[in-house]
Short mmCIF file of N, CA and C in Angstrom, two decimals:
data_model
loop_
_atom_site.label_atom_id
_atom_site.label_comp_id
_atom_site.label_asym_id
_atom_site.label_seq_id
_atom_site.Cartn_x
_atom_site.Cartn_y
_atom_site.Cartn_z
N MET A 333 136.09 -46.39 95.36
CA MET A 333 136.94 -45.12 96.36
C MET A 333 135.63 -44.12 95.94
N GLY A 334 135.73 -43.47 97.01
CA GLY A 334 134.76 -42.25 97.24
C GLY A 334 135.14 -41.57 98.38
N ALA A 335 134.45 -40.23 98.52
CA ALA A 335 134.62 -39.22 99.76
C ALA A 335 134.62 -40.10 101.07
N LYS A 336 135.28 -39.92 102.18
CA LYS A 336 135.17 -40.57 103.15
C LYS A 336 134.23 -39.85 103.88
N VAL A 337 132.76 -40.40 104.12
CA VAL A 337 131.58 -39.74 104.61
C VAL A 337 130.63 -40.86 104.99
N ASP A 338 129.63 -40.30 106.08
CA ASP A 338 128.89 -41.48 106.71
C ASP A 338 128.16 -42.31 105.77
N GLY A 339 127.71 -43.37 105.71
CA GLY A 339 127.23 -44.02 104.72
C GLY A 339 127.44 -44.66 103.51
N PHE A 340 128.73 -44.14 103.26
CA PHE A 340 129.72 -44.76 102.24
C PHE A 340 129.58 -46.21 102.03
N VAL A 341 130.29 -46.80 103.18
CA VAL A 341 130.66 -48.04 102.85
C VAL A 341 129.20 -48.89 103.08
N HIS A 342 128.34 -48.32 103.49
CA HIS A 342 127.07 -49.19 103.97
C HIS A 342 126.13 -49.13 102.30
N ALA A 343 126.48 -47.97 101.63
CA ALA A 343 125.78 -47.87 100.25
C ALA A 343 126.35 -48.79 99.19
N ILE A 344 128.15 -48.93 99.49
CA ILE A 344 128.59 -50.05 98.54
C ILE A 344 128.07 -51.24 98.93
N THR A 345 128.00 -51.76 100.04
CA THR A 345 127.68 -53.07 100.62
C THR A 345 126.05 -53.18 100.31
N GLN A 346 125.21 -52.65 100.06
CA GLN A 346 124.20 -52.41 99.49
C GLN A 346 123.88 -53.11 98.14
N ILE A 347 124.69 -52.41 97.42
CA ILE A 347 124.80 -52.61 95.89
C ILE A 347 125.11 -54.04 96.00
N ALA A 348 126.08 -54.42 96.62
CA ALA A 348 126.84 -55.71 96.29
C ALA A 348 125.74 -56.71 96.66
N GLU A 349 125.15 -56.75 97.92
CA GLU A 349 124.21 -57.67 98.45
C GLU A 349 123.19 -57.66 97.23
N ARG A 350 122.99 -56.71 96.52
CA ARG A 350 121.62 -56.68 95.54
C ARG A 350 121.82 -57.34 94.56
N PHE A 351 123.15 -57.65 94.37
CA PHE A 351 123.44 -58.25 92.81
C PHE A 351 124.20 -59.84 93.43
N ASP A 352 124.71 -60.07 94.60
CA ASP A 352 125.22 -61.11 95.07
C ASP A 352 124.47 -61.54 96.57
N PRO A 353 123.55 -62.43 96.43
CA PRO A 353 122.98 -62.79 97.63
C PRO A 353 123.78 -63.37 98.70
N ALA A 354 125.12 -64.05 98.22
CA ALA A 354 125.49 -64.68 99.31
C ALA A 354 126.62 -63.49 99.99
N PHE A 355 126.75 -62.32 99.13
CA PHE A 355 127.77 -61.36 99.78
C PHE A 355 128.18 -61.63 101.09
N ASP A 356 129.30 -61.53 101.92
CA ASP A 356 129.66 -61.35 103.15
C ASP A 356 130.03 -60.42 103.23
N ALA A 357 129.50 -59.49 104.28
CA ALA A 357 130.04 -57.87 104.42
C ALA A 357 131.36 -57.69 105.25
N THR A 358 131.32 -59.08 105.69
CA THR A 358 132.94 -59.12 106.76
C THR A 358 134.02 -59.11 106.08
N THR A 359 133.88 -59.25 104.75
CA THR A 359 135.09 -59.20 103.84
C THR A 359 135.54 -57.92 103.09
N VAL A 360 134.66 -56.80 103.53
CA VAL A 360 135.09 -55.71 102.74
C VAL A 360 136.10 -55.18 103.58
N GLU A 361 137.07 -54.76 102.42
CA GLU A 361 138.33 -54.16 103.05
C GLU A 361 138.22 -52.69 102.77
N LEU A 362 139.22 -51.81 103.79
CA LEU A 362 138.83 -50.42 103.69
C LEU A 362 140.17 -50.02 103.62
N ARG A 363 140.51 -48.96 102.86
CA ARG A 363 141.79 -48.28 102.82
C ARG A 363 141.63 -46.55 102.86
N PRO A 364 141.83 -46.16 103.87
CA PRO A 364 141.84 -44.64 103.55
C PRO A 364 142.91 -43.96 102.71
N SER A 365 142.56 -43.08 102.06
CA SER A 365 143.74 -42.21 101.32
C SER A 365 144.71 -41.82 102.48
N SER A 366 145.95 -41.12 101.77
CA SER A 366 147.02 -40.69 102.87
C SER A 366 146.65 -39.26 103.57
N GLY A 367 145.55 -38.70 102.84
CA GLY A 367 145.10 -37.41 103.33
C GLY A 367 143.93 -37.39 104.38
N GLY A 368 143.50 -38.80 104.10
CA GLY A 368 141.93 -39.03 104.83
C GLY A 368 140.60 -38.55 104.51
N LYS A 369 140.98 -38.08 102.99
CA LYS A 369 139.41 -37.27 102.58
C LYS A 369 138.92 -38.50 101.71
N TYR A 370 139.24 -39.68 101.25
CA TYR A 370 139.04 -40.37 100.36
C TYR A 370 139.23 -41.77 101.20
N LEU A 371 138.33 -42.88 100.69
CA LEU A 371 138.31 -43.96 101.13
C LEU A 371 138.14 -45.28 100.14
N GLY A 372 138.78 -46.07 100.10
CA GLY A 372 139.22 -46.97 99.32
C GLY A 372 138.37 -48.22 99.76
N VAL A 373 137.35 -48.70 98.87
CA VAL A 373 136.61 -49.96 99.60
C VAL A 373 136.56 -51.43 98.52
N THR A 374 137.43 -52.20 99.12
CA THR A 374 137.31 -53.48 98.16
C THR A 374 136.59 -54.46 98.79
N ILE A 375 135.38 -54.90 97.72
CA ILE A 375 134.37 -56.01 97.98
C ILE A 375 134.62 -57.26 96.85
N THR A 376 134.44 -58.57 97.45
CA THR A 376 134.43 -59.33 96.76
C THR A 376 133.08 -60.14 96.88
N VAL A 377 132.61 -60.41 95.41
CA VAL A 377 131.34 -60.60 94.83
C VAL A 377 131.85 -62.19 94.04
N THR A 378 130.44 -62.69 93.96
CA THR A 378 130.61 -64.01 93.44
C THR A 378 129.89 -63.65 91.91
N ALA A 379 130.31 -63.40 90.85
CA ALA A 379 129.46 -63.03 89.63
C ALA A 379 129.54 -64.48 89.03
N THR A 380 127.96 -64.79 88.48
CA THR A 380 127.63 -66.01 87.55
C THR A 380 127.57 -65.54 86.38
N SER A 381 127.79 -64.60 85.86
CA SER A 381 127.80 -64.10 84.43
C SER A 381 128.35 -63.04 84.08
N ARG A 382 128.99 -62.51 83.09
CA ARG A 382 129.39 -61.37 82.73
C ARG A 382 128.34 -60.37 82.69
N GLU A 383 127.20 -60.55 82.67
CA GLU A 383 126.19 -59.42 82.46
C GLU A 383 125.76 -58.93 83.98
N GLN A 384 125.84 -60.40 84.85
CA GLN A 384 125.75 -59.65 86.42
C GLN A 384 126.73 -58.68 86.92
N LEU A 385 128.23 -58.99 86.32
CA LEU A 385 129.17 -58.46 86.65
C LEU A 385 129.19 -57.02 86.12
N ASP A 386 129.03 -56.72 85.00
CA ASP A 386 128.53 -55.54 83.90
C ASP A 386 127.35 -54.77 85.09
N ASP A 387 126.39 -55.25 85.49
CA ASP A 387 125.40 -54.71 86.11
C ASP A 387 125.96 -54.28 87.78
N ILE A 388 126.73 -54.81 88.48
CA ILE A 388 127.35 -54.34 89.57
C ILE A 388 128.24 -53.30 89.15
N TYR A 389 129.24 -53.55 88.14
CA TYR A 389 130.09 -52.14 87.60
C TYR A 389 128.99 -50.80 87.34
N ARG A 390 127.82 -51.19 86.87
CA ARG A 390 127.15 -49.98 86.22
C ARG A 390 126.43 -49.26 87.42
N ALA A 391 126.05 -50.19 88.41
CA ALA A 391 125.36 -49.78 89.77
C ALA A 391 126.36 -48.94 90.62
N LEU A 392 127.67 -49.43 90.55
CA LEU A 392 128.67 -48.86 91.64
C LEU A 392 128.90 -47.34 90.81
N THR A 393 129.12 -47.30 89.45
CA THR A 393 129.71 -45.91 88.82
C THR A 393 128.36 -45.38 88.91
N ALA A 394 127.18 -45.81 88.70
CA ALA A 394 125.91 -44.78 88.73
C ALA A 394 125.81 -44.27 90.47
N HIS A 395 126.14 -44.62 91.31
CA HIS A 395 125.96 -43.79 92.76
C HIS A 395 126.75 -42.86 93.07
N PRO A 396 125.97 -41.71 93.42
CA PRO A 396 127.03 -40.70 93.61
C PRO A 396 127.77 -40.28 94.54
N MET A 397 127.87 -41.55 95.08
CA MET A 397 128.90 -41.08 96.27
C MET A 397 130.30 -41.94 95.98
N VAL A 398 130.14 -42.92 94.69
CA VAL A 398 131.40 -43.46 94.25
C VAL A 398 132.05 -42.53 93.12
N LYS A 399 133.38 -42.16 93.49
CA LYS A 399 134.50 -41.55 92.61
C LYS A 399 135.06 -42.34 91.39
N VAL A 400 135.17 -43.54 91.72
CA VAL A 400 136.34 -44.37 90.75
C VAL A 400 135.82 -45.97 91.30
N VAL A 401 135.72 -46.53 90.40
CA VAL A 401 135.62 -47.97 90.13
C VAL A 401 136.38 -48.72 89.27
N LEU A 402 137.26 -49.67 90.18
CA LEU A 402 138.08 -50.35 89.13
C LEU A 402 137.57 -52.21 89.11
#
């Protein structure tokens, strides 16, 4: 989840593509907050190891546009 700003979804999909070459951007799900200020982005990746999953999590949490990662 992050602020609803230009480039946010693209930034998230770039991170997913970096760690999962088979990532399909058409599967991204978006959910705006009730006030419209934030945007929830759901991505589905195929991780082949715990290390890969941890790397994706770290990359997402380190990105300045991302507020929360679940």
